[in-house]
Short mmCIF file of C-alpha atoms and ligand atoms in Angstrom, two decimals:
data_model
loop_
_atom_site.label_atom_id
_atom_site.label_comp_id
_atom_site.label_asym_id
_atom_site.label_seq_id
_atom_site.Cartn_x
_atom_site.Cartn_y
_atom_site.Cartn_z
CA UNK A 1 13.84 -10.91 7.15
CA UNK A 2 14.18 -10.69 3.39
CA UNK A 3 14.30 -7.17 1.95
CA UNK A 4 13.86 -5.42 -1.37
CA UNK A 5 16.88 -3.52 -2.59
CA UNK A 6 16.59 -0.08 -4.16
CA UNK A 7 19.00 1.22 -6.81
CA UNK A 8 20.94 3.25 -4.22
CA UNK A 9 21.35 0.17 -2.01
CA UNK A 10 18.60 1.00 0.51
CA UNK A 11 16.83 -2.06 1.85
CA UNK A 12 13.07 -2.15 2.44
CA UNK A 13 11.86 -5.02 4.67
CA UNK A 14 9.62 -7.13 2.44
CA UNK A 15 6.97 -7.48 5.14
CA UNK A 16 5.51 -4.40 6.78
CA UNK A 17 2.56 -3.45 8.92
CA UNK A 18 -0.46 -2.05 7.08
CA UNK A 19 -2.40 0.63 8.96
CA UNK A 20 -5.41 1.31 6.72
CA UNK A 21 -8.52 0.71 8.87
CA UNK A 22 -6.46 0.55 12.07
CA UNK A 23 -8.67 2.72 14.20
CA UNK A 24 -7.38 5.57 16.31
CA UNK A 25 -7.44 4.17 19.83
CA UNK A 26 -6.14 0.82 18.56
CA UNK A 27 -3.28 1.69 16.26
CA UNK A 28 -0.99 2.99 19.03
CA UNK A 29 -0.95 -0.40 20.74
CA UNK A 30 -0.72 -2.25 17.43
CA UNK A 31 2.35 -0.32 16.27
CA UNK A 32 4.08 -0.63 19.64
CA UNK A 33 3.36 -4.35 19.73
CA UNK A 34 4.50 -4.78 16.13
CA UNK A 35 7.81 -3.03 16.79
CA UNK A 36 8.35 -5.15 19.87
CA UNK A 37 7.67 -8.30 17.84
CA UNK A 38 10.25 -7.24 15.27
CA UNK A 39 8.33 -5.45 12.50
CA UNK A 40 10.65 -2.84 10.99
CA UNK A 41 8.42 -1.41 8.29
CA UNK A 42 5.21 0.57 8.75
CA UNK A 43 2.95 1.64 5.89
CA UNK A 44 0.98 4.83 6.57
CA UNK A 45 -1.16 7.47 4.89
CA UNK A 46 -2.77 10.64 6.19
CA UNK A 47 -6.18 9.62 4.87
CA UNK A 48 -6.16 6.65 7.27
CA UNK A 49 -6.68 9.28 9.98
CA UNK A 50 -4.16 7.73 12.38
CA UNK A 51 -0.70 9.13 11.56
CA UNK A 52 -0.49 11.21 14.75
CA UNK A 53 -1.20 8.15 16.87
CA UNK A 54 1.35 6.11 14.91
CA UNK A 55 3.84 8.93 15.46
CA UNK A 56 3.29 8.70 19.22
CA UNK A 57 3.86 4.94 19.12
CA UNK A 58 7.08 5.45 17.14
CA UNK A 59 8.33 8.15 19.44
CA UNK A 60 7.57 6.13 22.59
CA UNK A 61 9.17 3.01 21.09
CA UNK A 62 12.33 4.96 20.26
CA UNK A 63 12.41 6.42 23.79
CA UNK A 64 11.98 2.95 25.29
CA UNK A 65 14.85 1.62 23.20
CA UNK A 66 12.73 -0.91 21.28
CA UNK A 67 14.14 0.24 17.96
CA UNK A 68 15.61 3.31 16.30
CA UNK A 69 14.47 5.51 13.43
CA UNK A 70 17.44 4.24 11.38
CA UNK A 71 16.26 0.64 11.72
CA UNK A 72 12.77 1.43 10.43
CA UNK A 73 11.26 1.81 6.99
CA UNK A 74 8.37 4.27 6.98
CA UNK A 75 6.14 4.90 3.98
CA UNK A 76 3.41 7.52 3.66
CA UNK A 77 1.27 8.82 0.81
CA UNK A 78 0.19 12.08 -0.81
CA UNK A 79 -3.57 12.44 -0.55
CA UNK A 80 -5.71 13.37 -3.56
CA UNK A 81 -6.32 16.92 -2.32
CA UNK A 82 -2.62 17.75 -2.42
CA UNK A 83 -1.69 17.03 -6.05
CA UNK A 84 -1.26 20.72 -6.91
CA UNK A 85 2.50 21.33 -6.81
CA UNK A 86 2.26 24.03 -4.11
CA UNK A 87 0.43 21.55 -1.84
CA UNK A 88 2.90 18.66 -2.08
CA UNK A 89 5.56 19.87 0.36
CA UNK A 90 3.04 21.04 3.00
CA UNK A 91 1.39 17.61 2.74
CA UNK A 92 4.57 15.66 3.44
CA UNK A 93 5.49 18.11 6.20
CA UNK A 94 2.15 17.42 7.90
CA UNK A 95 2.74 13.65 7.71
CA UNK A 96 6.29 14.09 9.06
CA UNK A 97 5.04 16.25 11.93
CA UNK A 98 2.30 13.74 12.78
CA UNK A 99 4.68 10.80 12.54
CA UNK A 100 7.28 12.75 14.58
CA UNK A 101 10.10 12.00 12.13
CA UNK A 102 12.35 14.13 9.92
CA UNK A 103 12.04 12.24 6.66
CA UNK A 104 10.22 9.33 5.06
CA UNK A 105 11.84 6.34 3.44
CA UNK A 106 9.17 6.29 0.75
CA UNK A 107 6.43 8.72 -0.31
CA UNK A 108 3.77 7.64 -2.78
CA UNK A 109 1.08 9.41 -4.82
CA UNK A 110 -1.87 7.59 -3.21
CA UNK A 111 -4.21 7.55 -6.25
CA UNK A 112 -4.08 8.85 -9.82
CA UNK A 113 -7.07 10.97 -8.80
CA UNK A 114 -7.05 14.66 -7.89
CA UNK A 115 -9.37 16.65 -5.62
CA UNK A 116 -9.71 20.36 -5.08
CA UNK A 117 -7.42 21.26 -2.19
CA UNK A 118 -10.16 22.16 0.29
CA UNK A 119 -11.83 18.75 -0.15
CA UNK A 120 -10.82 15.83 2.09
CA UNK A 121 -13.30 13.42 0.55
CA UNK A 122 -15.43 14.27 -2.46
CA UNK A 123 -19.19 14.72 -2.45
CA UNK A 124 -19.75 15.50 -6.09
CA UNK A 125 -18.08 16.01 -9.45
CA UNK A 126 -17.16 19.60 -8.64
CA UNK A 127 -14.77 18.36 -5.94
CA UNK A 128 -12.75 16.38 -8.49
CA UNK A 129 -10.07 17.60 -10.91
CA UNK A 130 -9.28 15.61 -14.04
CA UNK A 131 -5.71 14.53 -14.75
CA UNK A 132 -5.82 16.58 -17.97
CA UNK A 133 -6.23 19.70 -15.80
CA UNK A 134 -3.75 18.66 -13.08
CA UNK A 135 -1.43 16.12 -14.72
CA UNK A 136 0.48 13.50 -12.77
CA UNK A 137 3.70 14.83 -14.37
CA UNK A 138 3.14 18.15 -12.58
CA UNK A 139 2.58 16.47 -9.22
CA UNK A 140 5.55 14.21 -9.86
CA UNK A 141 8.02 17.08 -10.31
CA UNK A 142 6.91 18.40 -6.92
CA UNK A 143 7.49 14.89 -5.52
CA UNK A 144 11.01 14.97 -7.01
CA UNK A 145 11.67 18.23 -5.16
CA UNK A 146 10.94 16.42 -1.89
CA UNK A 147 13.81 14.01 -2.57
CA UNK A 148 16.11 16.92 -3.44
CA UNK A 149 15.17 18.59 -0.14
CA UNK A 150 15.79 15.41 1.89
CA UNK A 151 12.16 15.07 3.02
CA UNK A 152 11.98 11.54 1.63
CA UNK A 153 14.51 9.08 0.24
CA UNK A 154 12.36 7.39 -2.41
CA UNK A 155 9.22 8.28 -4.32
CA UNK A 156 6.63 6.16 -6.02
CA UNK A 157 2.96 5.76 -6.76
CA UNK A 158 -0.02 3.69 -5.73
CA UNK A 159 -2.97 2.36 -7.70
CA UNK A 160 -1.28 3.12 -11.02
CA UNK A 161 -1.98 1.08 -14.17
CA UNK A 162 0.77 0.03 -16.59
CA UNK A 163 -0.17 2.80 -19.10
CA UNK A 164 0.03 5.41 -16.31
CA UNK A 165 3.43 4.06 -15.23
CA UNK A 166 4.65 4.19 -18.83
CA UNK A 167 3.52 7.79 -19.18
CA UNK A 168 5.22 8.75 -15.93
CA UNK A 169 8.45 6.98 -16.91
CA UNK A 170 8.42 9.12 -20.05
CA UNK A 171 8.49 12.43 -18.15
CA UNK A 172 10.13 11.64 -14.79
CA UNK A 173 13.61 12.82 -13.85
CA UNK A 174 13.54 10.51 -10.83
CA UNK A 175 11.88 7.27 -11.91
CA UNK A 176 9.08 5.93 -9.71
CA UNK A 177 10.58 3.08 -7.67
CA UNK A 178 7.38 1.63 -6.23
CA UNK A 179 3.79 0.98 -7.22
CA UNK A 180 1.59 -0.03 -4.29
CA UNK A 181 -1.41 -1.91 -5.60
CA UNK A 182 -3.99 -4.46 -4.57
CA UNK A 183 -2.39 -7.90 -5.02
CA UNK A 184 -3.49 -11.31 -3.79
CA UNK A 185 -4.32 -14.68 -5.35
CA UNK A 186 -7.67 -13.39 -6.68
CA UNK A 187 -5.96 -10.36 -8.29
CA UNK A 188 -2.50 -11.48 -9.37
CA UNK A 189 -1.90 -8.85 -12.08
CA UNK A 190 0.74 -10.82 -14.03
CA UNK A 191 1.18 -8.14 -16.72
CA UNK A 192 1.84 -5.50 -14.06
CA UNK A 193 4.35 -7.81 -12.36
CA UNK A 194 6.20 -8.36 -15.62
CA UNK A 195 6.19 -4.66 -16.56
CA UNK A 196 7.47 -3.60 -13.14
CA UNK A 197 10.13 -6.33 -13.09
CA UNK A 198 11.49 -5.15 -16.41
CA UNK A 199 11.42 -1.45 -15.43
CA UNK A 200 12.98 -1.69 -11.96
CA UNK A 201 9.76 -0.72 -10.22
CA UNK A 202 9.02 -2.62 -7.02
CA UNK A 203 5.50 -3.66 -6.08
CA UNK A 204 3.82 -3.50 -2.70
CA UNK A 205 0.78 -5.73 -2.22
CA UNK A 206 -2.04 -4.07 -0.32
CA UNK A 207 -5.17 -5.93 0.84
CA UNK A 208 -3.08 -9.14 0.82
CA UNK A 209 -5.63 -10.90 3.04
CA UNK A 210 -8.63 -9.65 1.06
CA UNK A 211 -9.21 -6.70 3.37
CA UNK A 212 -12.46 -8.01 4.78
CA UNK A 213 -12.68 -5.19 7.35
CA UNK A 214 -13.29 -2.59 4.63
CA UNK A 215 -16.14 -0.19 5.39
CA UNK A 216 -19.50 -1.50 4.14
CA UNK A 217 -19.80 0.96 1.22
CA UNK A 218 -16.59 -0.50 -0.22
CA UNK A 219 -17.94 -4.06 -0.14
CA UNK A 220 -20.25 -5.99 -2.41
CA UNK A 221 -22.62 -8.68 -1.24
CA UNK A 222 -21.46 -11.43 -3.55
CA UNK A 223 -17.73 -11.04 -2.94
CA UNK A 224 -15.63 -14.17 -2.50
CA UNK A 225 -13.76 -14.37 0.81
CA UNK A 226 -10.10 -14.95 0.12
CA UNK A 227 -9.28 -16.30 3.59
CA UNK A 228 -12.00 -18.91 3.08
CA UNK A 229 -10.82 -20.13 -0.31
CA UNK A 230 -10.81 -23.98 -0.19
CA UNK A 231 -7.45 -24.29 -2.01
CA UNK A 232 -5.85 -21.75 0.33
CA UNK A 233 -7.30 -23.48 3.39
CA UNK A 234 -6.16 -26.93 2.24
CA UNK A 235 -2.66 -25.84 1.27
CA UNK A 236 -2.25 -23.92 4.54
CA UNK A 237 -3.28 -27.01 6.50
CA UNK A 238 -0.75 -29.11 4.58
CA UNK A 239 1.99 -26.69 5.63
CA UNK A 240 0.59 -26.44 9.18
CA UNK A 241 0.27 -22.68 8.81
CA UNK A 242 -2.76 -20.38 8.74
CA UNK A 243 -4.47 -19.23 5.51
CA UNK A 244 -3.27 -15.66 6.25
CA UNK A 245 0.32 -16.88 6.55
CA UNK A 246 0.01 -18.67 3.23
CA UNK A 247 -1.27 -15.50 1.53
CA UNK A 248 1.54 -13.38 2.97
CA UNK A 249 4.14 -15.96 2.07
CA UNK A 250 2.78 -16.15 -1.51
CA UNK A 251 3.36 -12.39 -1.93
CA UNK A 252 6.90 -12.70 -0.57
CA UNK A 253 7.64 -15.58 -2.95
CA UNK A 254 6.68 -13.27 -5.83
CA UNK A 255 9.15 -10.69 -4.45
CA UNK A 256 6.35 -8.23 -3.69
CA UNK A 257 6.53 -6.17 -0.56
CA UNK A 258 3.46 -7.06 1.51
CA UNK A 259 1.67 -5.07 4.21
CA UNK A 260 -0.96 -7.12 6.05
CA UNK A 261 -2.95 -5.03 8.50
CA UNK A 262 -3.71 -6.24 12.00
CA UNK A 263 -4.38 -4.67 15.37
CA UNK A 264 -4.45 -8.03 17.16
CA UNK A 265 -1.25 -9.16 18.96
CA UNK A 266 -1.62 -12.86 18.06
CA UNK A 267 -2.28 -12.12 14.42
CA UNK A 268 0.55 -9.58 14.28
CA UNK A 269 2.90 -12.31 15.49
CA UNK A 270 1.45 -14.92 13.17
CA UNK A 271 1.74 -12.60 10.16
CA UNK A 272 5.35 -11.75 10.92
CA UNK A 273 6.10 -15.47 11.09
CA UNK A 274 5.07 -15.79 7.42
CA UNK A 275 8.44 -14.39 6.39
CA UNK A 276 10.07 -17.70 7.38
CA UNK A 277 7.74 -19.99 5.38
CA UNK A 278 8.86 -21.84 2.22
CA UNK A 279 6.42 -22.63 -0.56
CA UNK A 280 7.21 -25.03 -3.38
CA UNK A 281 7.03 -24.32 -7.10
CA UNK A 282 4.01 -26.61 -7.16
CA UNK A 283 2.27 -24.57 -4.43
CA UNK A 284 2.92 -21.38 -6.41
CA UNK A 285 1.55 -22.96 -9.58
CA UNK A 286 -1.57 -24.12 -7.80
CA UNK A 287 -2.16 -20.64 -6.34
CA UNK A 288 -1.60 -19.10 -9.79
CA UNK A 289 -4.74 -20.97 -10.90
CA UNK A 290 -6.86 -19.01 -8.42
CA UNK A 291 -6.55 -15.69 -10.26
CA UNK A 292 -9.92 -14.20 -11.13
CA UNK A 293 -9.10 -10.50 -11.58
CA UNK A 294 -11.19 -9.67 -8.57
CA UNK A 295 -10.60 -6.22 -7.11
CA UNK A 296 -11.81 -5.72 -3.56
CA UNK A 297 -10.93 -2.02 -3.78
CA UNK A 298 -12.66 -1.37 -7.07
CA UNK A 299 -12.11 2.39 -7.27
CA UNK A 300 -15.78 2.94 -8.08
CA UNK A 301 -15.93 5.56 -5.31
CA UNK A 302 -14.08 7.93 -7.68
CA UNK A 303 -16.74 7.55 -10.34
CA UNK A 304 -19.42 10.20 -9.92
CA UNK A 305 -21.91 11.53 -12.40
CA UNK A 306 -20.41 14.31 -14.48
CA UNK A 307 -16.94 13.69 -12.98
CA UNK A 308 -13.69 13.09 -14.85
CA UNK A 309 -13.07 9.52 -13.60
CA UNK A 310 -14.45 6.22 -14.83
CA UNK A 311 -13.35 2.69 -14.02
CA UNK A 312 -12.08 2.49 -17.60
CA UNK A 313 -9.82 5.54 -17.31
CA UNK A 314 -8.80 4.71 -13.72
CA UNK A 315 -7.47 1.23 -14.40
CA UNK A 316 -6.95 1.65 -18.16
CA UNK A 317 -8.62 -1.72 -18.68
P1 LIG B 401 -7.38 -7.69 12.71
O1 LIG B 401 -6.83 -6.31 12.51
O2 LIG B 401 -8.46 -7.73 13.75
O3 LIG B 401 -6.31 -8.73 12.94
P2 LIG B 401 -5.80 -6.69 4.75
O4 LIG B 401 -4.40 -6.64 5.28
O5 LIG B 401 -5.95 -7.53 3.51
O6 LIG B 401 -6.42 -5.32 4.60
O7 LIG B 401 -6.71 -7.49 5.82
C1 LIG B 401 -6.94 -6.97 7.10
C2 LIG B 401 -8.01 -7.80 7.77
O8 LIG B 401 -7.50 -9.14 8.00
C3 LIG B 401 -8.41 -7.27 9.11
O9 LIG B 401 -9.78 -7.55 9.31
C4 LIG B 401 -7.54 -8.06 10.09
O10 LIG B 401 -8.16 -8.13 11.36
C5 LIG B 401 -7.54 -9.41 9.42
N1 LIG B 401 -6.35 -10.21 9.72
C6 LIG B 401 -5.07 -9.78 9.89
N2 LIG B 401 -4.25 -10.81 10.13
C7 LIG B 401 -5.00 -11.93 10.12
C8 LIG B 401 -4.74 -13.30 10.33
N3 LIG B 401 -3.50 -13.73 10.57
N4 LIG B 401 -5.78 -14.17 10.24
C9 LIG B 401 -7.03 -13.73 10.00
N5 LIG B 401 -7.36 -12.45 9.80
C10 LIG B 401 -6.35 -11.55 9.86
#
């Protein structure tokens, strides 16, 4: 499997298993199956509510000799209620305890959005803290301390715009090495790709299949279904692969790390097989035409009346 190389030589497998929406009760089997199939990269976050179950699957897989901790790449993320510097280390320690590991390969600030520490998910504006009050630079120096303490090897961000990356690059001692963002043919983000390429920041594509199992409040009625796009379906048929495999392969051809989620053994296998597919320049050009700046994860859930966040200041668009 192709991997992405970090400045210190560490290699991150370009295809990993996404675990957002992988329900407790299902994710244990999915992770065990994935590791058996050959996945060596798992993308996690405490807000997905399943890290303890993933940790059990990891621990059992290690005990059964399926793989070893050293062979795996494990990412997790700092939730919005832990941006205050004193909360950052306890947050990673909780993820490490749940995942039953000593350190993470990569730890990301999940959103450029801060909550009061007692809030898991906000109900109103009073639960939110603006970035002027709790700046990303402050959270970032606490993230840097985690690297110094050996709790994670690499740090990065998620859902950051180019202006937010630029601001962070201006203050960081350890540069962010990853931005995990929504990326697929309907949201190709060419300016982000170019900026990250020229600043040695890797990209991870989340929702690469269009994330159609999002909870209903995160969906809109009129949304286009990526896996049913006629161009994607036709091109996949021409290659004798599935639409999902085409979408995963497209991300890999752009050198983005990609983390399709599945809890189904056949689809896990199919998705892993995407790493071996070759697309032509012409295929890539045809897919480039499909861009329509369509976010499935719009971020509008952070926008509440009287609160500090708007779609304009979230995405800086
Ligand atoms: P399931 O977990 O039942 O396989 P995303 O990674 O963009 O968030 O998309 C996840 C959604 O795509 C889930 O509903 C998942 O369902 C589904 N999915 C995963 N792999 C495939 C596949 N190969 N073909 C079709 N749907 C898939």
